[in-house]
Amino acid sequence: MAHHTTGTTVAPTGRPVRAVLAAFAGAALVATAVSVVSLSTATPARAAGLSPFDIVGRGATVPFVEHEAEKVAHTGTRIGPTRYYGQLPSEASGREAVTLDAVGEYVEFTLTAPANAVTFRYSLPDNAAGTGRDASIDLRANGSLVKAVPVTSRYGWYYGGYPFNNNPGDTNPHHFYDESRAMFGTTYPAGTKIRLQVSSTASSPTFTIDLADFELVGAPIAKPAGVLDVVTDFGADASGATDSTAKFQAAVDAGRAQGRAVWIPAGTFTLWDHVVVDGVTLRGAGPWHSVLGGRHPTDRKRAAGIYGKYVSGGGYTGEIRPHEAGGPSRNVTLRDFAIIGDIRERVDDDQVNAMGGAMTDSVVDNVWMQHTKVGAWMDGPMDNFTIRNSRILDQTADGVNFHWGVTNSTVTNTFVRNTGDDALAMWAQSVPNVNNSFTRNTIGVTVLANHLVSYGGRDIRITDNVTADSVTNGGGIHVANRYPGVQGATAVKGTWTIARNTLIRNGNSDYNWNFGVGAIWFSALNEAIQGATVNVTDTDILDSSYAALHWIEGQSSGINLNNVRIDGAGTYALQVQAPSQVSFTNVRATGIAQSNPMHNCVGGGFQISQGAGNSGWYTAAPYCGPWPTPQWGNGPTTPPTGTPTTPPTTPPPTTTPPTTPPPTTSPPTGGNLAQGRPVTASSASQNYVAGNAVDGNPASYWESANGAFPQTLTVDLGAAVNTDRVVLKLPAGWEARAQTLAVAGSTDGSAYSPLVSSAGYTFDPAAGNAVSIGLPAGSRRFLRLTFTGNTGWPAGQLSEFEVYGGTPPPTTPPPTTTPPTTPPPAGNLALGRPVSETSHADVYGGGNAVDGNANTYWESANNAFPQSLTVDLGAARSVSRVVLRLPPATAWQTRTQTVAVLGSTDGSSYTTLKPSAGYAFNPASGNTVTVTFPAASRRYVRVTVTGNTAWPAGQLSEFEVHAA
C-alpha cells in the first residue's frame, strides 16, 4: 500500500530485498517488447482460463462487455501464458495478450451488444530515458477508420525497489500496461467488427493489446434545476485550457453555504490542486462527459483531486493548509464524473490522489478514477463513507485505502484494475477500523500486493467479490496484523466475514521472500491473531498461482473455513509457515500440482479441527523441504457450478441505517400496510427496483429511468382497506430535494381516481428525509404515486412507500363476494400473500419467498436457530403440501435444511403438520423439496428451520403452499 505518511521503504521484518532479480534484463525490456515476449516460453502454453466476468452472481455489475485480445481474430503474435513477475504477459488479464509489431497488424473484436465507446488495455515499450513514448493506433469499424486513438507508456514502466523509480537502468521493470478510452461518435450494432490496427511503427516498435471493454455510453445527464454551475455561475473553463481550481473551490463553498448542489457540465476541466469539499453535492453529466484532470506545472505535489478536510492528529501527518483543516468533512456526495490525472511516478508523501482527506456520512457514486497515485486514500478518523458503482484504473499505488480509524464504511459494486499496490485495503494504523466492508467488487490485475486486504480492524466484511490475476508480493485476500500501528486495539478483532468470494489466478511469487504467497493468506507479524473469529465461507479458489491457503509470520487462531472449493493450485493446497489453529469443514481440493498437498514445516504447531466433507488437501505426513517450481494451468476453464451468491438487486446502504427511521407521525393501528406487498413501477434504473420501496429497509431504494417523467409506483395492498395516509422516505444520508408527485387509488387496479393532486414535497435529511401525505377517507386496494419532477435527480426516487389506515385490514373477506385476495383453490396458495418472519439478514426479507421469483430469497439472521417463516393464506384452506425452493442449480450448491411444518387457524395457536426432518436441496433436482402431510384446514402455514449444513441460517427462495 502507499505509505504516504512516512515516505519510507516498508519491507517487513525477515524480507531482505534481493540485490539482483535473475532473469530480468531491464535494458532489453526497454529497447524492444520482443525481448519481453521471449521470456514467456518458460511456462506451459496452456490457455489462460477464466475471466472474472465468467462468474455469475458475484462481483460488480459493470456497464461494459469485456473481450480478451488473445481469444479473438488477430494477425499479431500471441504471448504467454506466464506468471513470472517482470514478463510482459504476466501482467496481462488471463496472463496472455497479443503483440502487434508491423504496419497493418490488428486485433479484431466482434461486438456482442451495441456499443459507442471502448476502453482498451495495452502496453508500449518504455523509452531509453524512462519518460515513456507517445503513439497512436487506428480504431476501425468494419474496415473503415473511425479515429486514431492516442496511446502512451508515460504512465507505466517502473523500476528498482519499493517505492520504485523511472530509471530503466535499474532492475525489476514492471507495471507495463495502461488503458485508453474513446467514443466512436455513433452506435454500432452487435456483429460489428471493431479493429485496433497499427498504422505506423515510427513512434513505437510494438503495440501489445490485452483486452477491450465495449459499452453503450448514455447521453450527458441533463442539468438539474436549482444547482450552481461551475461554468455559467463561476467561470470554470470547460475546455481545460486554464486552471479552474479556484472556480471549483468557490462553487463548492457557495453550494455548502446555500444548501445547493454544484453542477459540472460536460467538458474537460484542469485543476492544479485539490478542491476541498464539505457539506455539498458535486455532480456531473457522467464520467464519459465531465472530466477533471491536471497537475501543477511547477509544484508537482499538487494535482487534481477532490478532498475532504483533514482531521487534526489523524491519519494524515503532512502539511495541512487552512482551508483543508477542521475535518472530517460531512454530508458530501460526489457523483457522475471522472478524475483522470497525470501522475507518472510514485512519491508516497505527495497528496496526488483522486480523493483523500476525511469524509463522514458521505457517498462517492459513479466516479471514474484513473492515472492518480491512489484512487481514494482516506485518512480518518471518519465514519460512514461509501464508494459505489465506480471504476478505479491505472493507479501508481493503491486503489482504495481506509486508513486510521475509518468506521462503518464500504466499497461496493466497483471495478478496479491495474493498481500498483493493494487494490482495496484497510489499514488500522493506531486507531481501530471498525465494521467496514468490501462487497460485490470485481478486481482485475493487481501488479503489487493484494486484491483485498485489511491490516487489522474489527468486524470486517469481505463478501461477494471476484478477483483475478495478482502479480507479485501478495494474494487475493489477506488478513493481517502487519504494518505500523497494527497491534493491541487496532489488531484483528471481533468477527470477520469473508464469504462468497471467487479468486482466480491469485497468489504469486514474492520477490523479497523468493517463495510463493497464497491466494488467501494470514499473517500475524506484529502480534498473534487471537480472540477474533475469522469465518471464510462459500469461497472458490481457482487456479491459484502457488498455494491456495497460506499461514505465515506469527501464530493465529479462530480461523474457520467452511464450504471452500480449491480447484487448481500451482504448488500446494496448504502452505503452513506459522503455528495456527484452524477448523476445516467441507473444504475440497482438486488439481493440486504437488502430490503431497500440504507444505508444513511447523509440525504439530499447525492444529487442524476437521468437520465433515473435507477432501483433497489433508495428509498426516506433510512435506517440508525446498520450494518446488510452480505448475500452472490446473484450474477450471469453465465457471464452477453450485456457487452461492447474494443477488445484487439492492445496493448496499449509503449510510448505516437506523433500525426504525423516525416517521413524521406515530403509525396508526395496523402498521405499514404496504410492507412486503406486490409493487410495480413504470420503470427502474439499473438495480434500483420497485421492491426496494416496500422491503422495510430505508437504505435500499427504487429509482425510475432517468430523464423520463412521468413515472409511477403502485402497491397492491391485497384487499380494499381503509387508508388515510402515505409516508414516503429517502435514504437518511441523501441531500435535500423536492419531488413533485400525485396520489391516486383504485379498487380493481384498472380505474384510478385522484386522491391528492400533484404537488411538490420536500425531503429534508434534517427531518429524516420523510414526507407524510394525508389521504381522503376511503377504501382502496391499489395506491399509485405519479412522479413528475425531482430537484435532486431527474427520476422518481423512494426508499420506502408506506401506507397506513385508520383501521386494520379486515381479517375475513366481505360475505357478499369472493374477494380477490383469496387465492383460488388450485396452484400456489402462498404466492403474493402476506408473510412474516422471525428475522432476516440484510435485505433478504420474507417477502422474497412468496414473490414467485426463484432467484430472490429469504435468509434469516445467522447463527440464531430456530427461525421461522409464516404465510397468511387469507382464509382457512385445505392444505396438504408445501414446496420449498432455493435459487436454481447454477447458483447454489447442495445443502440439507432441517425443517418442520406447522399450521394455525387463528395465527396464535399452531399445531404440527409435519415433524422436523432434514431435507436435501440438490441442484440436480432443481434445489426443490416437496413436503407432504395429511390434509388440514389452515389459514396460517409456518416452516420452522433449525439447521442448515451450508449456511448458519434459514434460507428459502420460494415457500409454496398447495392443496394437494
PDB file of N, CA and C in Angstrom, residues 11 55 218 300 346 421 436 736 739 754 777 785 957:
ATOM      1  N   ALA A  11       9.782  -2.725   4.001  1.00  0.00           N
ATOM      2  CA  ALA A  11       9.975  -4.155   3.793  1.00  0.00           C
ATOM      3  C   ALA A  11       9.821  -4.844   5.125  1.00  0.00           C
ATOM      4  N   ILE A  55     -17.942 -15.280 -13.852  1.00  0.00           N
ATOM      5  CA  ILE A  55     -18.545 -15.675 -12.586  1.00  0.00           C
ATOM      6  C   ILE A  55     -19.874 -14.961 -12.416  1.00  0.00           C
ATOM      7  N   GLY A 218     -24.429   6.547 -22.324  1.00  0.00           N
ATOM      8  CA  GLY A 218     -25.596   7.388 -22.485  1.00  0.00           C
ATOM      9  C   GLY A 218     -25.237   8.824 -22.798  1.00  0.00           C
ATOM     10  N   ARG A 300       4.910  19.969  -8.210  1.00  0.00           N
ATOM     11  CA  ARG A 300       4.398  18.690  -8.686  1.00  0.00           C
ATOM     12  C   ARG A 300       3.710  17.856  -7.603  1.00  0.00           C
ATOM     13  N   ARG A 346       5.840   7.384  -8.386  1.00  0.00           N
ATOM     14  CA  ARG A 346       5.307   7.119  -7.060  1.00  0.00           C
ATOM     15  C   ARG A 346       6.163   7.838  -6.024  1.00  0.00           C
ATOM     16  N   ASP A 421      -0.383  -1.208  -6.217  1.00  0.00           N
ATOM     17  CA  ASP A 421      -0.292  -1.718  -4.848  1.00  0.00           C
ATOM     18  C   ASP A 421      -1.666  -2.287  -4.518  1.00  0.00           C
ATOM     19  N   ASN A 436     -16.142  -2.142   8.651  1.00  0.00           N
ATOM     20  CA  ASN A 436     -16.025  -1.751   7.245  1.00  0.00           C
ATOM     21  C   ASN A 436     -16.236  -2.963   6.356  1.00  0.00           C
ATOM     22  N   ALA A 736     -31.052  17.255   0.585  1.00  0.00           N
ATOM     23  CA  ALA A 736     -32.444  17.689   0.450  1.00  0.00           C
ATOM     24  C   ALA A 736     -32.840  17.789  -1.016  1.00  0.00           C
ATOM     25  N   GLN A 739     -39.677  16.522  -4.543  1.00  0.00           N
ATOM     26  CA  GLN A 739     -40.246  15.707  -5.612  1.00  0.00           C
ATOM     27  C   GLN A 739     -41.703  16.114  -5.812  1.00  0.00           C
ATOM     28  N   PRO A 754     -58.141  10.206  -8.589  1.00  0.00           N
ATOM     29  CA  PRO A 754     -57.161  11.035  -7.884  1.00  0.00           C
ATOM     30  C   PRO A 754     -57.530  11.172  -6.403  1.00  0.00           C
ATOM     31  N   ALA A 777     -60.587  10.018   3.414  1.00  0.00           N
ATOM     32  CA  ALA A 777     -61.048   8.735   3.940  1.00  0.00           C
ATOM     33  C   ALA A 777     -61.644   7.910   2.816  1.00  0.00           C
ATOM     34  N   LEU A 785     -48.433   6.283  -6.892  1.00  0.00           N
ATOM     35  CA  LEU A 785     -47.742   7.572  -6.881  1.00  0.00           C
ATOM     36  C   LEU A 785     -47.298   7.890  -8.297  1.00  0.00           C
ATOM     37  N   SER A 957     -35.938 -19.518  -1.288  1.00  0.00           N
ATOM     38  CA  SER A 957     -36.262 -18.576  -2.360  1.00  0.00           C
ATOM     39  C   SER A 957     -37.764 -18.585  -2.660  1.00  0.00           C
TER      40      SER A 957
END
